[in-house]
Amino acid sequence: MITIKFYSLLRLLVKIEQVELELADVPISTVLEEAAKKVKTPFLHKLVQDGKLITGTIILINGRNIHHLDKLNSRVQDGDEIALFPPGGGG
Amino acid sequence: MSYTVTDARLLRINLTKKTIKVEKIEQELFRKFLGGRGLGSKYLIDEIDPKIDALSEANKLIFANGLLTGTFAPTGGRYMVVTKSPLTGTIASSNSGGFFGAEFRNTGFMMIIIEGKSAEPVYISINDEDVKIVDAKALWGLSTHETTDKLVEAFGVEGAKVACIGPAGENLSKIAAIMNDKHRAAGRSGVGAVMGSKNLKAIIVKGSRRVDIEQLEKFKEIVKVQNGMLKAHPVTGEGLPALGTKVLDNIINSNGLYPTRNFQSAIFSGVAEVCGEALVNKKYLQNNTACYGCVIACGREVALPNGLKGEGPEYESGWSLGADCGANDLIAITEANFLCNELGLDTISAGATIALAMELYEKGFIPKEDLEDMVEPRFGNSEAVVYYVKGMAYRETKLAAKMADGAYRLGKAYGHPELAMVVKKQELPAYDPRGVQGHGLQYATSNRGGCHVRGYMISPEILGVPEKLDPQALEGKPAWVKIFQDLTAVIDSAGLCLFSSFALGGDEYRDLINAVLNTELTTEETLKIGDRIWNLERQFNLAAGILPDQDTLPDRLLHEPLPDGPQKGCYSQLQKILPEYYQLRGWDEKGYIKTSTLKDLGLV
């Protein structure tokens, strides 16, 4: 089981906090596509454009940013928790 | 009536002698220091001995508009308070938005330099050229909101704007803020205490003079393009308007650097209850609000179920009064934030000081009798958070009186200054530097002590803007920190909001500055102005006796690894990157500015 948590504008957009998927040992790109099928409101365009992460998009696998793993090819295992944030900032 | 940007003059008001003078500002100073933080620092350094007691009559309090404040430049409404800080002993530059700065610029005055000390409480009234020092005995003791309402009513002209102190500033709390437009704070470094020490309760401004731009058509075109960039960028066009700065709670917590219980952990179990998303979903958020000239509109207009209304909490305030104190009651946190605004306390320092009191008390370092039967400061006790905000502002109990002077002095009073999470005696904001190495370097080298807005390295290291850096990598970080610090000094001195830099870069700020100064500065030359301002502030600090050995972090962050979260086991590796930073700055290996650097920057 993989848990995908939606934060900030995504949460306001999809109006749910998380979904769970029965997946294991797949790239994060597959997790995102499967999550998109399970959620009514389209949300992927807030994170990825033309197959690339939008500048400022934060996708964490167990708190690790996929930028420093293998980007959209980063592997996701059973039991992992994914956090999705569209670009955000403040201070 | 209008005047050109650089034709502005300054007001010199001596509260001891009750004199008011108008002076010209040399044109060359705009080219070298722009305005705001840079120009104010230049005057302060030229006019006071850095070694003076910050709360003595010898200190000066400077309200300085940025070069572009009051124009229609994007986010061009910010002003700066420059003085010697009673909290840190360093130079203090506290920045604020709202509408006060722009109205103040409309009077035709670029700066007000306040000298001396009034024998009785007074306020300063400025209506274009009509400047008066007025008795304020009836206002002394009032909250910032009551003061603002009474002054505006007495002034009798619509549109007047007020900056004032609350009881915290009057009681010389070293973490007191100056509040303008009721909800906006020149918050940090105890600038409110300096105003209180001068018996100056408030400044009210109203102006009818407009800043005239020489290259108007060009400027209009630049502003149109840049406002478009701000609206189109996902951070400034979408994230900040919808969720405000509190969009960060979950981002920072999920990355494992959300300081909890006085930096004893970096993961807060109560984040779901207090985050920006909760503020929206619980329907406390009523509207987003904008400062002068801003298309971002990140302000929070909030109404609580208990009937209280106000603005905030922002990310930093919500964190300091929440997670740092282990408190997860969003209503109490927001109420404590409103109280800070009304009593005139800096929210970051107030929350961080309460968090330290909680750790000291739980560890048995504060004797119970010092509480004088008031609420026990224990982590997670939101009632204590609300009480001690008030307690500090009025110095109500033996404990609260000590807390009113900030975390370092509180820790020292009870024998444990090492537990104060401060740099140069100023409380650290809401990012644990053990999880973000460049930001740790920026904390350690900030010219006003613990501060996140002198070079916001969270942007590249965590948010991935303008590009994503590995937060634990060391290579290249000193150069990033230097550029961010220099660019921030430019933005602050131009009178613009730092948030504009999520969408705008050095080239955009250069274009705005060139259009109003009639110059042809390159981006490199623009950044060099920031470098000059940075070194000017460093010169002040060194002369004040704040030496390079204070370019450090609390022991906890240097030696105790993060206990939990995705960055478990990490700690700040400041000492590995500080030497390269000194070198890039043109300082010697001990951190003193080389004469050749001062000459290159035109500071000798």
XYZ file of C-alpha atoms in Angstrom, chain A residues 7-9 11-12 46 55-56 58 60 62-65 67-68 85 87-91, chain B residues 238 240 242-243 247-248 250-251 254 277 316 431 452 463-464 466 468-470 499 502 566:
44
model
C -1.164 19.502 0.397
C -1.732 23.230 -0.091
C -3.537 24.211 -3.314
C -5.837 19.799 -1.211
C -8.109 22.777 -1.817
C -0.233 21.588 -11.197
C 9.839 24.649 -11.097
C 8.946 24.690 -7.398
C 7.803 19.379 -4.320
C 8.569 13.789 -1.341
C 9.158 9.480 2.869
C 10.308 13.073 3.243
C 13.001 12.826 0.513
C 12.626 15.183 -2.436
C 14.907 15.957 -7.178
C 17.712 14.361 -5.198
C 3.000 20.097 -3.083
C 4.971 25.367 -6.075
C 4.672 27.325 -2.831
C 6.596 29.880 -0.843
C 6.385 32.437 1.929
C 8.662 33.199 4.817
C -1.660 31.298 -6.776
C 0.433 33.063 -1.617
C -4.814 31.353 -1.496
C -2.900 30.125 1.533
C 1.386 27.349 2.877
C 4.775 26.513 4.407
C 3.299 21.256 5.829
C 6.161 21.827 3.388
C 7.314 17.194 5.758
C -4.811 24.443 4.948
C 6.496 32.455 11.287
C 13.513 26.522 9.917
C 15.356 34.334 7.714
C 11.186 25.153 -2.313
C 13.230 24.672 -5.464
C 14.704 29.447 -8.805
C 16.426 23.038 -6.502
C 19.565 22.603 -4.396
C 20.219 19.640 -2.114
C 8.146 37.954 -1.830
C 9.891 34.394 -6.078
C 13.693 12.449 7.074
